[in-house]
Amino acid sequence: MMGKNEQLGIVYTVIAYLVWGFLPIYWKFLGHVTAEEILANRIFWSFCFMILVLFIGKKWSSFVTSLRMIVKQPKTFFALAGASILISCNWFIYIWAVNEGRIVEASLGYYINPLVSILLGVIVLKEKLLRIQIVSFFFALAGVLVLTISYGQFPFIAFFLALSFGFYGLVKKMVKVDSGIGLTLETMFIMPLAFIYMIYGMIKGESALFSGSLHTILLLIGSGAATAIPLLYFAKGVLRIPLYLAGFIQYLAPTIMLIIGVVLYKEPFESTQILAFSLIWGALALVTFAAVKGATKGKSLKSLKQKRASH
């Protein structure tokens, strides 16, 4: 029987992935603004929003303490600075891809991200690869080859999104910081550059924030909340649910993105792409099956140990 805490965790996690899934529509409303300016505003207003969240949540003193601690620890400092650069690059390519009519390819990036994360775990963290995971990689590789042949070029956008987010996740795994404080620190690192870019645009008279319509200005300011809210919900949700369940839910976002790209924005999705995506979905099904099997086995062993301990 699923507990109330776990049910709440599912709700929070689903909300996070639903927002991420529908986010391309938000960026499409800003299609007349350059990707660089959208990114600068996204970073700046995310930082402002998180500062507000920390004050309301009475976490400001914890943030200051974390900041002092990080300054004294070069390894943590550079790890968070690296995470800041990685997520900023990921955001930029994602915004650019959406507004260039390549939502389908962007969705592919988030489908293959779990496979990239597993591979990084093997290479960097020396985690062991299961046989079923090896098979899944061959499925994914076949899918990428089909896409490369059909496009006439390697799907760079998808791989850049998957790799940048994969490395970002790896860095976050190695640095233990509260999610809200972590996001504030990450945006803080890159915020001065974003602010300088915004001021430069204002001086040149090319800034949509200072010379655009009210609709555009509100969307640019709102990009901070649109970025931070799903991350905060995800952080609250993922702590309450098993990892394999979070693994299931994570496919919600790229699936919504794919549907939006094909149905709403009429991006091409032909037979070769269907074949490629089917191979990658097959790979993900194998990985998810392995995760569920592992989690079930772990629960069974734990239950058996508890029964033995009670006798």
Coordinates of C-alpha atoms in Angstrom, one line a residue:
M1 CA 0.0 0.0 0.0
M2 CA 1.4 3.4 -1.0
G3 CA 1.8 5.8 1.9
K4 CA 0.6 9.4 1.9
N5 CA 4.1 10.7 1.8
E6 CA 4.9 8.6 -1.4
Q7 CA 1.6 9.7 -3.0
L8 CA 2.6 13.4 -2.4
G9 CA 6.0 12.7 -3.8
I10 CA 4.4 11.3 -7.0
V11 CA 2.2 14.4 -7.3
Y12 CA 5.2 16.8 -6.9
T13 CA 7.4 14.9 -9.4
V14 CA 4.6 14.7 -12.0
I15 CA 4.0 18.4 -11.6
A16 CA 7.7 19.1 -12.3
Y17 CA 7.8 16.9 -15.4
L18 CA 4.5 18.3 -16.7
V19 CA 5.9 21.8 -16.5
W20 CA 9.2 20.7 -18.2
G21 CA 7.2 19.0 -20.9
F22 CA 5.1 22.0 -21.7
L23 CA 8.0 24.5 -21.4
P24 CA 8.6 24.6 -25.2
I25 CA 5.3 26.4 -25.6
Y26 CA 6.6 29.1 -23.2
W27 CA 9.8 29.6 -25.2
K28 CA 7.8 29.6 -28.5
F29 CA 5.9 32.7 -27.1
L30 CA 9.4 34.3 -27.0
G31 CA 10.4 33.2 -30.5
H32 CA 10.9 36.8 -31.5
V33 CA 13.6 37.3 -28.9
T34 CA 17.2 35.9 -29.4
A35 CA 18.2 32.7 -27.5
E36 CA 21.0 34.7 -25.9
E37 CA 18.7 37.3 -24.4
I38 CA 16.2 34.6 -23.2
L39 CA 19.0 32.8 -21.5
A40 CA 20.4 35.9 -19.8
N41 CA 16.9 36.7 -18.5
R42 CA 16.3 33.1 -17.5
I43 CA 19.5 33.1 -15.4
F44 CA 19.0 36.6 -13.9
W45 CA 15.3 36.2 -13.0
S46 CA 15.9 32.6 -11.7
F47 CA 18.4 34.0 -9.3
C48 CA 16.0 36.8 -8.2
F49 CA 13.2 34.3 -7.7
M50 CA 15.4 31.9 -5.7
I51 CA 16.5 34.7 -3.4
L52 CA 12.8 35.5 -2.8
V53 CA 12.1 31.8 -2.1
L54 CA 15.0 31.6 0.4
F55 CA 13.8 34.6 2.3
I56 CA 10.2 33.3 2.4
G57 CA 11.3 29.8 3.4
K58 CA 13.6 31.3 6.1
K59 CA 16.7 29.7 4.5
W60 CA 18.7 32.8 3.9
S61 CA 21.0 32.1 6.9
S62 CA 21.6 28.6 5.6
F63 CA 22.4 30.0 2.1
V64 CA 25.0 32.4 3.6
T65 CA 26.5 29.6 5.7
S66 CA 26.7 27.4 2.6
L67 CA 28.3 30.2 0.6
R68 CA 31.0 30.7 3.3
M69 CA 31.7 27.0 3.4
I70 CA 32.0 26.7 -0.4
V71 CA 34.4 29.6 -0.6
K72 CA 36.7 27.8 1.8
Q73 CA 36.4 24.5 -0.2
P74 CA 37.9 25.0 -3.7
K75 CA 36.8 21.6 -4.9
T76 CA 33.1 22.3 -4.1
F77 CA 33.4 25.9 -5.4
F78 CA 34.7 24.8 -8.8
A79 CA 32.3 21.9 -9.0
L80 CA 29.3 24.2 -8.5
A81 CA 30.9 26.7 -11.0
G82 CA 31.1 23.8 -13.5
A83 CA 27.5 22.8 -12.8
S84 CA 26.5 26.5 -13.4
I85 CA 28.2 26.5 -16.8
L86 CA 26.8 23.1 -17.8
I87 CA 23.2 23.9 -17.0
S88 CA 23.5 27.4 -18.7
C89 CA 24.8 25.7 -21.9
N90 CA 22.0 23.1 -21.6
W91 CA 19.4 25.9 -21.3
F92 CA 20.8 27.9 -24.2
I93 CA 20.8 24.9 -26.7
Y94 CA 17.3 23.9 -25.5
I95 CA 15.9 27.4 -26.0
W96 CA 17.6 27.7 -29.4
A97 CA 16.4 24.2 -30.5
V98 CA 12.8 25.0 -29.6
N99 CA 12.8 28.3 -31.4
E100 CA 14.5 26.8 -34.5
G101 CA 11.7 24.2 -34.9
R102 CA 13.7 21.3 -33.5
I103 CA 11.6 20.3 -30.5
V104 CA 11.5 16.6 -31.7
E105 CA 15.4 16.4 -31.6
A106 CA 15.4 18.2 -28.2
S107 CA 13.0 15.6 -26.9
L108 CA 15.4 12.8 -28.1
G109 CA 18.1 14.4 -26.0
Y110 CA 16.0 14.0 -22.8
Y111 CA 15.1 10.4 -23.8
I112 CA 18.7 9.3 -24.1
N113 CA 19.8 11.3 -21.0
P114 CA 19.2 8.3 -18.6
L115 CA 21.4 6.1 -20.8
V116 CA 24.1 8.8 -20.8
S117 CA 23.8 9.0 -17.0
I118 CA 24.3 5.3 -16.7
L119 CA 27.4 5.4 -19.0
L120 CA 28.9 8.3 -17.0
G121 CA 28.3 6.3 -13.8
V122 CA 30.3 3.4 -15.3
I123 CA 33.2 5.6 -16.6
V124 CA 33.5 8.1 -13.8
L125 CA 32.0 6.4 -10.7
K126 CA 33.2 2.9 -11.7
E127 CA 29.7 1.5 -11.4
K128 CA 29.1 -2.0 -12.8
L129 CA 27.0 -2.3 -16.0
L130 CA 24.3 -5.0 -16.0
R131 CA 24.0 -7.3 -19.1
I132 CA 20.5 -5.9 -19.8
Q133 CA 22.0 -2.4 -19.7
I134 CA 24.6 -3.4 -22.3
V135 CA 21.8 -4.7 -24.6
S136 CA 20.0 -1.4 -24.1
F137 CA 23.0 0.6 -25.3
F138 CA 23.1 -1.4 -28.5
F139 CA 19.4 -0.6 -29.1
A140 CA 20.1 3.1 -28.5
L141 CA 23.2 3.1 -30.7
A142 CA 21.1 1.5 -33.5
G143 CA 18.5 4.3 -33.0
V144 CA 21.1 7.0 -33.2
L145 CA 22.7 5.4 -36.4
V146 CA 19.2 5.4 -38.0
L147 CA 18.7 9.0 -37.2
T148 CA 22.2 10.0 -38.4
I149 CA 21.5 8.3 -41.8
S150 CA 18.0 9.9 -42.1
Y151 CA 19.2 13.4 -41.1
G152 CA 22.4 13.1 -43.1
Q153 CA 24.2 14.3 -40.0
F154 CA 24.8 13.3 -36.4
P155 CA 22.0 14.5 -34.0
F156 CA 24.2 17.0 -32.2
I157 CA 21.5 18.9 -30.4
A158 CA 20.1 15.8 -28.8
F159 CA 23.5 14.6 -27.7
F160 CA 24.6 18.0 -26.4
L161 CA 21.5 18.2 -24.3
A162 CA 21.9 14.7 -23.0
L163 CA 25.6 15.1 -22.3
S164 CA 25.4 18.5 -20.7
F165 CA 22.5 17.4 -18.4
G166 CA 24.2 14.1 -17.7
F167 CA 27.4 15.8 -16.6
Y168 CA 25.4 18.3 -14.6
G169 CA 23.6 15.5 -12.8
L170 CA 27.0 13.8 -12.1
V171 CA 28.4 17.0 -10.6
K172 CA 25.3 17.4 -8.5
K173 CA 25.6 13.8 -7.3
M174 CA 29.2 14.5 -6.1
V175 CA 28.3 17.8 -4.3
K176 CA 25.8 17.5 -1.5
V177 CA 24.0 20.8 -1.3
D178 CA 20.3 21.6 -0.6
S179 CA 18.4 21.8 -3.9
G180 CA 17.1 25.3 -3.4
I181 CA 20.4 26.7 -2.1
G182 CA 22.2 24.8 -4.9
L183 CA 20.1 26.4 -7.7
T184 CA 20.6 29.8 -6.1
L185 CA 24.4 29.3 -6.1
E186 CA 24.5 27.9 -9.6
T187 CA 22.6 30.9 -11.0
M188 CA 24.6 33.3 -8.8
F189 CA 27.9 32.1 -10.4
I190 CA 26.7 33.0 -14.0
M191 CA 24.4 35.8 -13.1
P192 CA 27.0 38.7 -13.4
L193 CA 27.6 37.7 -17.0
A194 CA 23.8 37.6 -17.7
F195 CA 23.4 41.0 -16.0
I196 CA 26.2 42.5 -18.1
Y197 CA 24.6 41.1 -21.3
M198 CA 21.2 42.6 -20.3
I199 CA 22.8 46.0 -19.6
Y200 CA 24.7 45.9 -22.9
G201 CA 21.5 45.1 -24.8
M202 CA 19.8 48.0 -23.1
I203 CA 22.6 50.5 -24.0
K204 CA 22.5 49.3 -27.6
G205 CA 18.7 49.7 -27.7
E206 CA 18.3 46.0 -28.7
S207 CA 16.9 44.6 -25.4
A208 CA 13.4 43.1 -25.6
L209 CA 13.2 43.5 -21.8
F210 CA 13.6 47.3 -21.9
S211 CA 12.0 48.0 -25.3
G212 CA 9.6 45.1 -25.9
S213 CA 5.9 44.9 -25.4
L214 CA 4.4 44.3 -21.9
H215 CA 3.6 40.7 -22.9
T216 CA 7.3 40.1 -23.8
I217 CA 8.6 41.8 -20.7
L218 CA 6.3 39.7 -18.4
L219 CA 7.3 36.5 -20.2
L220 CA 11.0 37.3 -19.8
I221 CA 10.6 38.1 -16.1
G222 CA 8.4 35.0 -15.6
S223 CA 11.2 32.7 -17.1
G224 CA 12.8 32.8 -13.6
A225 CA 9.7 31.2 -12.0
A226 CA 9.2 28.9 -15.0
T227 CA 12.7 27.6 -14.4
A228 CA 12.8 27.4 -10.6
I229 CA 9.3 26.1 -9.7
P230 CA 9.6 22.7 -11.5
L231 CA 13.1 22.2 -10.0
L232 CA 11.8 22.9 -6.5
Y233 CA 8.8 20.5 -7.0
F234 CA 11.2 17.9 -8.4
A235 CA 13.5 18.2 -5.4
K236 CA 10.5 17.8 -3.0
G237 CA 9.1 14.9 -4.9
V238 CA 12.1 12.8 -5.7
L239 CA 13.0 12.5 -1.9
R240 CA 9.6 10.9 -1.2
I241 CA 9.5 8.2 -3.9
P242 CA 11.7 5.3 -4.9
L243 CA 14.3 5.9 -7.6
Y244 CA 12.8 3.5 -10.1
L245 CA 9.4 5.4 -9.8
A246 CA 11.2 8.7 -10.6
G247 CA 12.8 6.8 -13.5
F248 CA 9.3 6.1 -14.9
I249 CA 8.0 9.6 -14.5
Q250 CA 11.0 11.2 -16.1
Y251 CA 9.9 10.1 -19.6
L252 CA 6.7 12.2 -19.2
A253 CA 8.6 15.4 -20.2
P254 CA 10.2 14.3 -23.4
T255 CA 7.0 12.5 -24.4
I256 CA 5.0 15.7 -24.0
M257 CA 7.7 17.6 -25.9
L258 CA 7.6 15.1 -28.8
I259 CA 3.8 15.4 -29.0
I260 CA 4.0 19.2 -28.9
G261 CA 6.7 19.2 -31.6
V262 CA 4.8 16.9 -34.0
V263 CA 1.1 17.8 -33.3
L264 CA 1.2 21.5 -32.3
Y265 CA 4.2 22.8 -34.4
K266 CA 4.0 20.3 -37.2
E267 CA 7.6 19.2 -37.1
P268 CA 8.4 16.2 -39.3
F269 CA 8.2 12.8 -37.8
E270 CA 8.6 10.3 -40.6
S271 CA 9.0 6.5 -40.7
T272 CA 12.8 6.5 -40.2
Q273 CA 12.4 8.8 -37.1
I274 CA 9.7 6.5 -35.8
L275 CA 12.0 3.5 -36.2
A276 CA 14.9 5.4 -34.5
F277 CA 12.7 6.5 -31.6
S278 CA 11.3 3.0 -31.2
L279 CA 14.8 1.5 -30.8
I280 CA 15.6 4.2 -28.2
W281 CA 12.2 3.5 -26.4
G282 CA 13.1 -0.2 -26.5
A283 CA 16.5 0.7 -24.8
L284 CA 14.7 2.7 -22.1
A285 CA 12.2 -0.1 -21.5
L286 CA 15.1 -2.5 -20.8
V287 CA 16.8 0.0 -18.5
T288 CA 13.5 0.7 -16.6
F289 CA 12.8 -3.0 -16.3
A290 CA 16.3 -3.6 -14.8
A291 CA 15.7 -0.7 -12.4
V292 CA 12.3 -2.1 -11.3
K293 CA 13.6 -5.6 -11.0
G294 CA 16.5 -4.4 -8.9
A295 CA 14.2 -2.3 -6.6
T296 CA 11.8 -5.2 -6.2
K297 CA 14.7 -7.6 -5.3
G298 CA 16.0 -5.0 -2.8
K299 CA 12.6 -4.7 -1.2
S300 CA 12.2 -8.5 -1.0
L301 CA 15.7 -8.9 0.6
K302 CA 14.9 -6.2 3.1
S303 CA 11.5 -7.8 4.0
L304 CA 13.2 -11.2 4.4
K305 CA 15.9 -9.8 6.8
Q306 CA 13.2 -8.0 8.9
K307 CA 11.2 -11.3 9.1
R308 CA 14.3 -13.2 10.2
A309 CA 15.2 -10.5 12.7
S310 CA 11.7 -10.8 14.3
H311 CA 12.0 -14.5 14.9

